[in-house]
Short mmCIF file of C-alpha atoms and ligand atoms in Angstrom, two decimals:
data_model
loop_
_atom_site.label_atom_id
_atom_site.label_comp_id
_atom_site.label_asym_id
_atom_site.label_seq_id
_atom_site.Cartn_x
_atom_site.Cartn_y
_atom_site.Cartn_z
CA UNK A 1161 0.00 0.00 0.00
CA UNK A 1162 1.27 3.51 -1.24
CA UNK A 1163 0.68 5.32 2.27
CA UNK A 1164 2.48 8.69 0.65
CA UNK A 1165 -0.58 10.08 -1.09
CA UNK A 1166 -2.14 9.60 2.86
CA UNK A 1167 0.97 11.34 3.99
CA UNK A 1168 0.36 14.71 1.57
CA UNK A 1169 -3.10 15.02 2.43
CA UNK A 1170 -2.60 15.00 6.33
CA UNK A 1171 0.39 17.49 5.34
CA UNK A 1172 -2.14 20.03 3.76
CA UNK A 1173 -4.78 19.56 6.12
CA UNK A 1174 -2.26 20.54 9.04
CA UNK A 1175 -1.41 23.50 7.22
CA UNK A 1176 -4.96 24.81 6.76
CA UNK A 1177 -5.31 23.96 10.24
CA UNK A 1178 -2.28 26.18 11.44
CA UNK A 1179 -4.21 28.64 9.27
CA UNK A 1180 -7.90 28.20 10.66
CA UNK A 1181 -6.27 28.51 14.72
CA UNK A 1182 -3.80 31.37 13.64
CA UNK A 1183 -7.05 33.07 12.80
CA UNK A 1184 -9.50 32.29 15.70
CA UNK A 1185 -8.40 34.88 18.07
CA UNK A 1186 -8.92 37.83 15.43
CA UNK A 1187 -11.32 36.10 13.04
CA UNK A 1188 -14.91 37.77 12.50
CA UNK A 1189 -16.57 34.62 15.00
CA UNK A 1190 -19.74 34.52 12.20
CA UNK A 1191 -19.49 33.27 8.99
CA UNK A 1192 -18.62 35.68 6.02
CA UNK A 1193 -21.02 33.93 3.71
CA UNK A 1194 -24.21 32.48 4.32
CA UNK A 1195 -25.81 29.41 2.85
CA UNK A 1196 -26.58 29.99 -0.75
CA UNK A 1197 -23.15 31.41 -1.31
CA UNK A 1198 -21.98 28.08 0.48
CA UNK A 1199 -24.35 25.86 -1.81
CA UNK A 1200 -22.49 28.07 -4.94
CA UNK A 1201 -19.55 27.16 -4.40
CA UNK A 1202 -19.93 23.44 -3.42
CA UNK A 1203 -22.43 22.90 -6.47
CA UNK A 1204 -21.21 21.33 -9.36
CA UNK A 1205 -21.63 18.22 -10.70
CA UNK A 1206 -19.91 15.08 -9.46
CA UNK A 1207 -16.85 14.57 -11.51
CA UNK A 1208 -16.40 11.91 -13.93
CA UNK A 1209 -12.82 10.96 -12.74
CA UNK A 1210 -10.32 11.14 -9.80
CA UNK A 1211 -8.56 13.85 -8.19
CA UNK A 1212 -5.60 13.14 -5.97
CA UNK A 1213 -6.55 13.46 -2.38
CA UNK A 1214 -4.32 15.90 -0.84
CA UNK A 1215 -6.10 18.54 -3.69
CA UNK A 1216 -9.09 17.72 -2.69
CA UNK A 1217 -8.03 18.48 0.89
CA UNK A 1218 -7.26 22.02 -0.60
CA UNK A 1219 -10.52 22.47 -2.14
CA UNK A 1220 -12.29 21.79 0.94
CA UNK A 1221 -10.06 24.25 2.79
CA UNK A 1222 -10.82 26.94 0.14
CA UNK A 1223 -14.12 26.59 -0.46
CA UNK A 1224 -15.44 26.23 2.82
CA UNK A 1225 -13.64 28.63 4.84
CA UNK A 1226 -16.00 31.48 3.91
CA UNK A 1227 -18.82 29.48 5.40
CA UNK A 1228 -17.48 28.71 8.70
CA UNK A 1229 -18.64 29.55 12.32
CA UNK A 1230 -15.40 29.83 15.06
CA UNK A 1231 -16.75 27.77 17.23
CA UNK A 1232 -13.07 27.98 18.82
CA UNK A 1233 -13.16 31.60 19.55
CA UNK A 1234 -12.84 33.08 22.95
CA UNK A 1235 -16.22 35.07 22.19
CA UNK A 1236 -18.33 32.62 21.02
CA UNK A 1237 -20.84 32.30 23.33
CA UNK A 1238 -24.29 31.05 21.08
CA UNK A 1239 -25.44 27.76 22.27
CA UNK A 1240 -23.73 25.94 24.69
CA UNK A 1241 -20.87 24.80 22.46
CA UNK A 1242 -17.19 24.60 23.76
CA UNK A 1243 -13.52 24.93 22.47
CA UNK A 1244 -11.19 22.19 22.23
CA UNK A 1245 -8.25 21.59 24.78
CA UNK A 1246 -4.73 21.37 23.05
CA UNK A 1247 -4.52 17.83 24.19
CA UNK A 1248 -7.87 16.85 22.27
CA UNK A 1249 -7.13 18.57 19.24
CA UNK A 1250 -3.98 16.03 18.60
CA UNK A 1251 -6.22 13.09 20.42
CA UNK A 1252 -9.00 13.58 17.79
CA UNK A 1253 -6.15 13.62 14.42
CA UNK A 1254 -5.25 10.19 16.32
CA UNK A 1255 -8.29 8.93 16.41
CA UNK A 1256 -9.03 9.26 12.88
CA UNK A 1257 -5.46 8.18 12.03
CA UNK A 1258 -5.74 5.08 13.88
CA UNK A 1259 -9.55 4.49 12.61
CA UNK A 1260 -10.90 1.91 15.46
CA UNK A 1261 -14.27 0.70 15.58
CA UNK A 1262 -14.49 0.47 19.11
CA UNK A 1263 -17.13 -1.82 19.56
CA UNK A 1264 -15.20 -4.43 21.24
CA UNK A 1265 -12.92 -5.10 24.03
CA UNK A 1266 -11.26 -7.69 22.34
CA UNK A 1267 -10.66 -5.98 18.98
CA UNK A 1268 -9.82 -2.61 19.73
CA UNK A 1269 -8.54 -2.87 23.70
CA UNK A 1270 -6.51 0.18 24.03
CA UNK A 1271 -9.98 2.61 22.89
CA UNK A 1272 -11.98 0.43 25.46
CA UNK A 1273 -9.31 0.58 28.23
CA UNK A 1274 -9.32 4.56 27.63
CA UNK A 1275 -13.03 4.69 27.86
CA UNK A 1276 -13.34 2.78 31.24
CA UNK A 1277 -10.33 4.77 32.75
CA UNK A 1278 -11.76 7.86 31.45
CA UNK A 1279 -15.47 6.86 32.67
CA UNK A 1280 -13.93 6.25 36.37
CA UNK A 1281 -12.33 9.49 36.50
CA UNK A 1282 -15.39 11.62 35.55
CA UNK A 1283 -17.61 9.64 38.06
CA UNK A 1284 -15.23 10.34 40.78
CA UNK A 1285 -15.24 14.10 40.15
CA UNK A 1286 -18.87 14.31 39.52
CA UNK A 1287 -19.17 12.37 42.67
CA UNK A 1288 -21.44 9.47 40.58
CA UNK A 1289 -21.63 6.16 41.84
CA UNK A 1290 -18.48 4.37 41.02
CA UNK A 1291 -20.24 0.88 39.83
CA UNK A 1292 -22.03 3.20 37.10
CA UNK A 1293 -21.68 2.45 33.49
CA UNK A 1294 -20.48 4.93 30.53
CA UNK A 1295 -21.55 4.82 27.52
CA UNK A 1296 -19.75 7.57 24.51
CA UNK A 1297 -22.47 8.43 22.58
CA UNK A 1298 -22.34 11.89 20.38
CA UNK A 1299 -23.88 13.89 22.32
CA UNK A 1300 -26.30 15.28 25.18
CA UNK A 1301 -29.21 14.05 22.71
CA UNK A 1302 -27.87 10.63 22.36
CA UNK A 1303 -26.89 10.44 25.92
CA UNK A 1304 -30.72 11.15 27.13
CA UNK A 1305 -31.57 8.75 24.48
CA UNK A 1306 -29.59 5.95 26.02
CA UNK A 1307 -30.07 6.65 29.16
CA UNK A 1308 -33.98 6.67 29.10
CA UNK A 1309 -33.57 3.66 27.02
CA UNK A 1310 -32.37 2.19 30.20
CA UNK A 1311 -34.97 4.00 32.41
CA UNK A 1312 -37.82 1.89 29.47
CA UNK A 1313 -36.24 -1.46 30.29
CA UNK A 1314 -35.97 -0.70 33.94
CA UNK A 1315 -39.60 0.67 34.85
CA UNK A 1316 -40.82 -2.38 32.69
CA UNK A 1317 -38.65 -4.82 34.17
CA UNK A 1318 -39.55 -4.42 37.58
CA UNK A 1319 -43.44 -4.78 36.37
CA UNK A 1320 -42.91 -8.15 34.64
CA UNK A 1321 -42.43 -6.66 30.89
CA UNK A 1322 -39.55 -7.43 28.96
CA UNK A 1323 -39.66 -4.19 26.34
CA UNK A 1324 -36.61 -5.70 24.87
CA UNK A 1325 -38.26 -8.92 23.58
CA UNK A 1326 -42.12 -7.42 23.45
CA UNK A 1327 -41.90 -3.82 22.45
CA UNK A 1328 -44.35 -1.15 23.64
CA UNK A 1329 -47.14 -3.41 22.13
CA UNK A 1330 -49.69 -4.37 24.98
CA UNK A 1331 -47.02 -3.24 27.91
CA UNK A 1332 -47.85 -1.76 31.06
CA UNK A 1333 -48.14 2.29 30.15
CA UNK A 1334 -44.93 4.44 31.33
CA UNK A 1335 -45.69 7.36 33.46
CA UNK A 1336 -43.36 10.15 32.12
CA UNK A 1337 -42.73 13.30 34.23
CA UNK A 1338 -41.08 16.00 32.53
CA UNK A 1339 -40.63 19.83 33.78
CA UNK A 1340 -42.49 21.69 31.53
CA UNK A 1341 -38.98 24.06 31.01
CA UNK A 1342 -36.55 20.91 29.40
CA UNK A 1343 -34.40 20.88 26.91
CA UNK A 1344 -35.91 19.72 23.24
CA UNK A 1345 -33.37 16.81 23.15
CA UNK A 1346 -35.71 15.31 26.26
CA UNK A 1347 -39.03 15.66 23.66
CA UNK A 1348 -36.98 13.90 20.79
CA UNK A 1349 -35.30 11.13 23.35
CA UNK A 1350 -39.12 10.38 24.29
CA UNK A 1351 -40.46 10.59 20.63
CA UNK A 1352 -37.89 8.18 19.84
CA UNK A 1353 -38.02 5.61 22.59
CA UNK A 1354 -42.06 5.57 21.49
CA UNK A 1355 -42.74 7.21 24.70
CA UNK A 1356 -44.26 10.37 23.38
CA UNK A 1357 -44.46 13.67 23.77
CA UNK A 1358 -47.86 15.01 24.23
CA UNK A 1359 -48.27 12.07 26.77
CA UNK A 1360 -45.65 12.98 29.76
CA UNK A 1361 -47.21 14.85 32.24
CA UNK A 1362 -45.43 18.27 32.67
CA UNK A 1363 -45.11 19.90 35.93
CA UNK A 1364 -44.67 23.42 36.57
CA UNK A 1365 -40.90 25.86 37.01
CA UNK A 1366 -40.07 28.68 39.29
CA UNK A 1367 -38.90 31.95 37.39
CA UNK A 1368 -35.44 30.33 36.89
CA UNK A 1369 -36.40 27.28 35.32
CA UNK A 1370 -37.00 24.87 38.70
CA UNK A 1371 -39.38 22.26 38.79
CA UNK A 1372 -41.78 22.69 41.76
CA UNK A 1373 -41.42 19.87 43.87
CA UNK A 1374 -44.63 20.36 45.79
CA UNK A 1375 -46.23 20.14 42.11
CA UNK A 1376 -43.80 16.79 41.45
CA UNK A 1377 -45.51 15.34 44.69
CA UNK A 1378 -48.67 16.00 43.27
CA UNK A 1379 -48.15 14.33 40.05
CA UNK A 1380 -46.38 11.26 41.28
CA UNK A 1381 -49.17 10.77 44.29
CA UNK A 1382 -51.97 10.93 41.21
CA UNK A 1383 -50.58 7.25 40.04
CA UNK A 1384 -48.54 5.89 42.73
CA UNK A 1385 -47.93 2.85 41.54
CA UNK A 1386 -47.64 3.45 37.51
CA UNK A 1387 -43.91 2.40 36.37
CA UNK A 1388 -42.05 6.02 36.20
CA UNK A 1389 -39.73 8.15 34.88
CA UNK A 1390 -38.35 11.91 35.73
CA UNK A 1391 -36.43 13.96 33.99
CA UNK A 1392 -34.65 16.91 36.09
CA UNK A 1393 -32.17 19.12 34.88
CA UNK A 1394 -28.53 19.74 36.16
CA UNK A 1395 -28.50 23.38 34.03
CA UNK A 1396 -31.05 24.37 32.38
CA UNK A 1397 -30.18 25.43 28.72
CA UNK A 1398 -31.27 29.07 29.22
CA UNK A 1399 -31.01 30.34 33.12
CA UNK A 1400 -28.17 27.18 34.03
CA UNK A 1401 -30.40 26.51 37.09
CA UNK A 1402 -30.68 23.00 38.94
CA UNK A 1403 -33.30 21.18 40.44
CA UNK A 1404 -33.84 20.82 43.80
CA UNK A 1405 -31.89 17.32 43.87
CA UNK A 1406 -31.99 16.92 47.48
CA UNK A 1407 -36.24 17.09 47.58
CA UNK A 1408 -37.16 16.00 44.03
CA UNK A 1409 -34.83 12.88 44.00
CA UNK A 1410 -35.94 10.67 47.17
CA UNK A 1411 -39.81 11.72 46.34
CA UNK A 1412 -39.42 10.40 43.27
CA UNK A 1413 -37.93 7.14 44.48
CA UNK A 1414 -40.54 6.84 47.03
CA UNK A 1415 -42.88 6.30 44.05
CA UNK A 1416 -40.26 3.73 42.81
CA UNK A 1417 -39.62 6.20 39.79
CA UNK A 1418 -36.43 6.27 37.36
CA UNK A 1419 -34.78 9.76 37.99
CA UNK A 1420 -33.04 11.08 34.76
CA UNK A 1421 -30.51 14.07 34.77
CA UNK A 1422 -29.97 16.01 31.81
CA UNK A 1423 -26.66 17.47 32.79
CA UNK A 1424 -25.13 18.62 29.19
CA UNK A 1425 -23.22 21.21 30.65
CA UNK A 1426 -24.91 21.65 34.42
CA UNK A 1427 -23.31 18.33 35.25
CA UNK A 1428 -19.45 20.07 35.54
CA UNK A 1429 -20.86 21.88 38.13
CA UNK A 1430 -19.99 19.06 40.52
CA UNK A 1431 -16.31 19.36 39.71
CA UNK A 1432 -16.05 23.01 40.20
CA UNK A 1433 -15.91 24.18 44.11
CA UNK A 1434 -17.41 26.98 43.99
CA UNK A 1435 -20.57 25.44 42.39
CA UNK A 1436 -20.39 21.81 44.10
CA UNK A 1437 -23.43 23.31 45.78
CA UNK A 1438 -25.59 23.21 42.98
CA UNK A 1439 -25.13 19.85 42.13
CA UNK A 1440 -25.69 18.36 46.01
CA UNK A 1441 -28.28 15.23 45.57
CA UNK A 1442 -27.93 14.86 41.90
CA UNK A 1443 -25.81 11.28 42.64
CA UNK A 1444 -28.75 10.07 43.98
CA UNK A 1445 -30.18 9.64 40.47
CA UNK A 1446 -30.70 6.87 38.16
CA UNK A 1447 -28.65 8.05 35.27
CA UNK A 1448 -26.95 11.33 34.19
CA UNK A 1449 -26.47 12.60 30.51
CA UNK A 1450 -23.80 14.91 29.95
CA UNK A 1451 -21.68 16.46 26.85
CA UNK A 1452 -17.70 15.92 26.64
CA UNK A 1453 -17.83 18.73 23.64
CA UNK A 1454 -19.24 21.51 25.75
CA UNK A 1455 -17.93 22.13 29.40
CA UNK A 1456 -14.76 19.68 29.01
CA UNK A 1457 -14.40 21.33 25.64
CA UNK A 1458 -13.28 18.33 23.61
CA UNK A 1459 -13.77 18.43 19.92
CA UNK A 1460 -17.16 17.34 18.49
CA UNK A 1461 -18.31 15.14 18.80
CA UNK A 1462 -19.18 13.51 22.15
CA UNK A 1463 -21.61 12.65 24.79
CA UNK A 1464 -21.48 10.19 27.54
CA UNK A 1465 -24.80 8.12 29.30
CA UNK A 1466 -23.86 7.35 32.69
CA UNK A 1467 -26.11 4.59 34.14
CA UNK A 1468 -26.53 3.66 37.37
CA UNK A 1469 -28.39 -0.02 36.79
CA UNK A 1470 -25.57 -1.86 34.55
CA UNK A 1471 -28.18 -4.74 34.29
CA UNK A 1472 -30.98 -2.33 32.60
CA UNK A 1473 -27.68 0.08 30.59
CA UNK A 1474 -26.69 -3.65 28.98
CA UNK A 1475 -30.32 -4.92 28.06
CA UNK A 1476 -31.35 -1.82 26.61
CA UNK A 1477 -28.53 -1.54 24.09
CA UNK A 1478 -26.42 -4.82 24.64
CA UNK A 1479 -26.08 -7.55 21.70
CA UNK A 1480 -24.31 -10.49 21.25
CA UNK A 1481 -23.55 -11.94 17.80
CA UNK A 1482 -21.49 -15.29 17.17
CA UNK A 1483 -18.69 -13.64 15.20
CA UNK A 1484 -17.88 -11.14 17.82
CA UNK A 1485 -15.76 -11.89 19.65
CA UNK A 1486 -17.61 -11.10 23.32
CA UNK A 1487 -17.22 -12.69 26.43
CA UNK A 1488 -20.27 -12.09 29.24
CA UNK A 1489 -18.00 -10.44 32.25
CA UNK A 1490 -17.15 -6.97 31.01
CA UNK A 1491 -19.57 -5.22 28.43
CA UNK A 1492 -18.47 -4.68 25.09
CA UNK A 1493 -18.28 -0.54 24.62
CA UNK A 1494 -21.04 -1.83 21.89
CA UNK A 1495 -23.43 -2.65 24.33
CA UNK A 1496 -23.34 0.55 26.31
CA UNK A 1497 -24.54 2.72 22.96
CA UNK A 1498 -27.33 3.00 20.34
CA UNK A 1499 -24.90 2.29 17.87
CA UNK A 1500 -22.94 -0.78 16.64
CA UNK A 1501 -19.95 0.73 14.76
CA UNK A 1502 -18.47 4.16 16.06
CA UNK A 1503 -15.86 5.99 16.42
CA UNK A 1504 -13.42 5.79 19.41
CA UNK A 1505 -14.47 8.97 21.25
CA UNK A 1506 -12.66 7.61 24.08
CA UNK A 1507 -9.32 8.95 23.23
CA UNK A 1508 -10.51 12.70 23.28
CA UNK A 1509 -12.06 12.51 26.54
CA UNK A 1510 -9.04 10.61 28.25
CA UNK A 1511 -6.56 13.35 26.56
CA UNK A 1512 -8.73 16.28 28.60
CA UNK A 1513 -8.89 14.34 31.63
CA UNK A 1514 -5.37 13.27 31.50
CA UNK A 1515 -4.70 17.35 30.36
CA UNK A 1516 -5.95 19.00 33.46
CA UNK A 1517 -6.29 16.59 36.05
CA UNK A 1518 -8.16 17.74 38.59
CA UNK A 1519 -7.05 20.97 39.61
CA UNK A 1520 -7.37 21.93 35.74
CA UNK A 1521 -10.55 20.61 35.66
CA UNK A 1522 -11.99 22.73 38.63
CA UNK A 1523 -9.86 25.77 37.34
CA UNK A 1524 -11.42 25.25 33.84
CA UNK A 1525 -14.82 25.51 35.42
CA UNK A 1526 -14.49 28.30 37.77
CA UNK A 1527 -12.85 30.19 35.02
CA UNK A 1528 -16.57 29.72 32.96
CA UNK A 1529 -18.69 30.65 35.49
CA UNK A 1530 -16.41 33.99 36.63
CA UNK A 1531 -16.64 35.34 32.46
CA UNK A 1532 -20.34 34.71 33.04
CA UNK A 1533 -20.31 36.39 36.43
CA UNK A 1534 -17.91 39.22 35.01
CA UNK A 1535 -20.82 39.79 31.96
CA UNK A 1536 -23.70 40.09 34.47
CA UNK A 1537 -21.06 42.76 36.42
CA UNK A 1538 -20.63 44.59 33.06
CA UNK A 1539 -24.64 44.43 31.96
CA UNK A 1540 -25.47 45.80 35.75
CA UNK A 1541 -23.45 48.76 35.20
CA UNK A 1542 -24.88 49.27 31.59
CA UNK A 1543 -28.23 51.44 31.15
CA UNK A 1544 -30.53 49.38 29.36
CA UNK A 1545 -29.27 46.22 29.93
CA UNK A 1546 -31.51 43.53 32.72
CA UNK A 1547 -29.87 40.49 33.41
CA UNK A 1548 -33.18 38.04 33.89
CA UNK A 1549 -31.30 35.31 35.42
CA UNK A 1550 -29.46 34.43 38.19
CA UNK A 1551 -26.44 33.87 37.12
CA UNK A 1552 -25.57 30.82 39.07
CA UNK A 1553 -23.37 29.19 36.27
CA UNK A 1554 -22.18 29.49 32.82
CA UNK A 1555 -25.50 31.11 31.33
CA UNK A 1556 -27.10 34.81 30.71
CA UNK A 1557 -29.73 35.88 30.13
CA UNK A 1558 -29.65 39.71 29.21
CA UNK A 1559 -32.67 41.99 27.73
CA UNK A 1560 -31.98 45.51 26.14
CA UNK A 1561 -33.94 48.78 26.35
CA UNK A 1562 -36.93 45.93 28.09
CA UNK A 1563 -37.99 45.35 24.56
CA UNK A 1564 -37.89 42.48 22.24
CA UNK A 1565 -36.97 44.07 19.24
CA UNK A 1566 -34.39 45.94 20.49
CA UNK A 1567 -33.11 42.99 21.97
CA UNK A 1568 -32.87 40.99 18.82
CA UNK A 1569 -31.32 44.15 16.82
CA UNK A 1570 -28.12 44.06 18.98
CA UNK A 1571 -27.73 40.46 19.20
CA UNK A 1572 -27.98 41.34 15.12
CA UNK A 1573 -25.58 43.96 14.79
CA UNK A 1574 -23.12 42.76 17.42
CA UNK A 1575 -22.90 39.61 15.57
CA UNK A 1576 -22.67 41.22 12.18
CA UNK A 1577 -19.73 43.14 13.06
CA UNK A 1578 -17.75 40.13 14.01
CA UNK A 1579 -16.92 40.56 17.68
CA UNK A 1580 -18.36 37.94 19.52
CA UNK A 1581 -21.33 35.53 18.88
CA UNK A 1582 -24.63 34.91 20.57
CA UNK A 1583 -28.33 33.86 20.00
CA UNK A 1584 -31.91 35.12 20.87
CA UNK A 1585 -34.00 33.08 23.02
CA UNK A 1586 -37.53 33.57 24.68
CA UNK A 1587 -37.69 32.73 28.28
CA UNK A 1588 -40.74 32.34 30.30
CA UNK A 1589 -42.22 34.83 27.60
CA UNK A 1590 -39.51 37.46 27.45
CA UNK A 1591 -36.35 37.63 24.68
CA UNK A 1592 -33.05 37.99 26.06
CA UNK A 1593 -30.05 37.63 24.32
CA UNK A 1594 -28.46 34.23 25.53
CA UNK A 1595 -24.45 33.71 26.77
CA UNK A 1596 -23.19 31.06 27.18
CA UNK A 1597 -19.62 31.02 28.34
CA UNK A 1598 -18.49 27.38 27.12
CA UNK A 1599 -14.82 27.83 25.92
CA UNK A 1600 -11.99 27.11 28.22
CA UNK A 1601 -9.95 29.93 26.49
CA UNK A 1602 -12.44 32.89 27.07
CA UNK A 1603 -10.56 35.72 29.40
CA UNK A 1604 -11.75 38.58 30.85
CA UNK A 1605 -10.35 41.05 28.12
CA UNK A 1606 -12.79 38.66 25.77
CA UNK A 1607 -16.02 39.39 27.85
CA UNK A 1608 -15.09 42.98 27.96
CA UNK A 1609 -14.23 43.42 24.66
CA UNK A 1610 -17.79 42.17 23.81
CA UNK A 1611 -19.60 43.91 26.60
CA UNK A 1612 -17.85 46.95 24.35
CA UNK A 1613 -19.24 45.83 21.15
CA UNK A 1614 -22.58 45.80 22.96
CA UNK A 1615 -22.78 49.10 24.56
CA UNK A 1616 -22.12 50.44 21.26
CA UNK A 1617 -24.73 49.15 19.42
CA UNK A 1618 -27.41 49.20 22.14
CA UNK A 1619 -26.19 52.72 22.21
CA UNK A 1620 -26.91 53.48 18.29
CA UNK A 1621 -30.43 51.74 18.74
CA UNK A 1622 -32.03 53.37 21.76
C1 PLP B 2355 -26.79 20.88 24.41
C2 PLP B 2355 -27.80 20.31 25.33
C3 PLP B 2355 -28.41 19.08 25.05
C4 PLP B 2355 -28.16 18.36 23.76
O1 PLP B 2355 -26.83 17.99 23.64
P1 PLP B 2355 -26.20 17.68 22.20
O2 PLP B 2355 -24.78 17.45 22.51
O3 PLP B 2355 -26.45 18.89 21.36
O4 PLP B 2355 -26.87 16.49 21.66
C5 PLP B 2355 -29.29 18.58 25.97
N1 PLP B 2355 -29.56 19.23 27.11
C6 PLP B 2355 -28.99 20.42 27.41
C7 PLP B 2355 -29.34 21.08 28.70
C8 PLP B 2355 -28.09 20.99 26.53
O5 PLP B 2355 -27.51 22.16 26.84
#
């Protein structure tokens, strides 16, 4: 095999890359062309023969830098999305040099053993139950997916129904308890597990986003013996406020329910000291979804399901074929995930562990939370600017001039000139703009340099 042509192509793709991080620091953090300019100058028709790889790597480079969000910058702050840790960035090229299907222990050992160390290491400074297990899915989505996957087999287990072998067809109905403020990935997770949507009962939130655990009593007392499953939230996507843990978690367990936590980001919290408090009960639950591309700032993509119940983790997703290679002690990665062939996403989240240990860790946390803190400083000594939340995290909310239009225009303009990037939202029927501060590398001279771009605009509008 002629392994130079490989050789080149890595070659040119490194150089790009030097270019694309040189740039992230100064870089406009939008796109400079939107999506029909993109479609332009991808469109054309497939070609009728071969090009040699390494050109194509140029192409790529070329044509789609126009069309690129930085993610990486400092002042990106739309979404809850993350940078990526030195250590990750050279993990990741690894991982796709090295090409494992890490399905199996036996087969690809050194992705599984970095998965399980990983997995122990995050449970011990989340403070999860050390018997838990971990499955690297791609995301918060998937992780909820899998995770109430287990919660299906569980609930129906301990009723007599084997979902796994029967389906939904004729079972016992599952009770699902949502908060009626969750993230959309909870919706899809049910939609997909044939759950449903319109059929959880919602209970109400506080102004920050909270369920109401006198409300949660209700509901679960209506049915107490109906197989159940709660969702709480370890962050919520907009305010970054947790559940009560300490109530909600032991109520619902007194109705013998399944507690999930959707902890995409929120989950960290228990790693950082100054927000350990937050977090206090959340072990308690059943299983915990979480991101490894937002908080830990790995590169996409990857989520991790943590499951409490190994038993109901492996019969929800485990399988055993002949040719496989599997032995019953140890689950396969395979079994621990929706899917059968993937990528080993292990190696990314070892590198950040292994990276910043756990003082790094903490620091990497508390460093989030004080840009977020320093914004809501900044917005409180800016006319026209209400911060809506309490900023208890990584999130803010902030409203201009109290009116929505307004609001939208500088999230507009701000973003248009290139400064920093961040997204509308409506919360509890107001629009704020929304921060989140996600990337490790974001510094005080970032927030204020933003806060700058801000004042200017809002200043030019009202
Ligand atoms: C981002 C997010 C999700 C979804 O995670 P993905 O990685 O995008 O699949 C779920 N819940 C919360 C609270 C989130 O912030």
């Amino acid at each position: 095999m002629d392994l130079e042509p490989t050789l080149t192509s890595l070659d040119r793709a490194q150089a790009h890359a030097r270019t694309w991080l040189g740039s992230l620091n100064s870089r406009p953090v939008a796109p400079a062309q939107g999506p029909a300019e993109l479609m332009a100058a991808f469109d054309e028709p497939l070609p009728e023969g071969q090009t040699p790889g390494a050109d194509v790597v140029d192409l790529l480079a070329l044509r789609a830098e126009p069309g690129l969000t930085a993610f990486g910058s400092p002042r990106f702050y739309g979404f809850v999305i993350g940078g990526a840790l030195p250590a990750t960035v050279g993990a990741d090229l690894l991982t796709t040099v090295w090409d494992q299907n890490s399905g199996l222990n036996a087969v690809t050992p050194a992705a599984a053993a970095v998965e399980v160390v990983a997995a122990r290491w995050i449970k011990e400074v989340l403070n999860l139950p050390g018997d838990a297990t971990v499955g690297y899915v791609t995301g918060g989505m998937m992780a909820s997916f899998t995770c109430l996957g287990a919660a299906r087999n569980e609930v129906l287990h301990r009723v007599g129904w084997d979902v796994e072998a029967h389906g939904l067809h004729g079972a016992p109905r599952v009770r699902v308890i949502v908060p009626d403020e969750r993230h959309a990935t909870i919706d899809l997770a049910l939609r997909y597990l044939g759950l449903g949507v319109d059929t959880a009962v919602l209970v109400p939130t506080d102004d920050q986003g909270r369920i109401d655990v006198a409300a949660l009593r209700t509901v679960l007392a209506a049915d107490p013996d109906a197989p159940t499953v709660v969702t709480l939230a370890a962050g919520n996507v907009n305010t970054g406020a947790f559940d009560d843990f300490t109530d909600a978690i032991p109520l619902a367990h007194e109705y013998g329910a399944w507690v999930h936590v959707d902890g995409a980001f929120g989950l960290w919290a228990a790693a950082t000291p100054s927000r350990v408090h937050l977090s206090i009960g959340m072990e308690q639950a059943d299983s915990w979804s979480t991101d490894a591309h937002k908080w830990l700032n790995v590169p996409y993509d990857c989520g991790l399901a943590i499951v409490a119940n190994p038993r109901a983790h492996r019969a929800a997703f485990g399988v055993h074929a002949a040719y496989l290679l599997q032995t019953d002690a140890e689950p396969d990665p395979m079994e621990l995930v929706p899917e059968f062939s993937r990528r080993a996403r292990g190696f990314t989240v070892w590198a950040a562990m292994r990276a910043l240990g756990r003082t790094g860790l903490a620091e990497l946390g508390e460093n989030l939370c004080a840009q977020a803190q320093r914004f809501a400083d900044r917005f409180a000594d800016l006319p026209g600017a209400d911060v809506l939340n309490d900023v208890v995290l990584d999130q803010v909310l902030v409203r201009f001039a109290d009116d929505d239009a307004v609001t939208r225009a500088v999230v507009d303009r701000v973003v248009a000139g290139g400064v920093a990037y961040f997204s509308p939202t409506v919360f509890k029927g107001r629009t704020a703009a929304r921060i989140s501060v996600c990337n490790a590398g974001t510094t005080e001279d970032d927030v204020d340099a933003t806060v700058t771009a801000i004042a200017k605009v809002l200043a030019e509008l009202v």
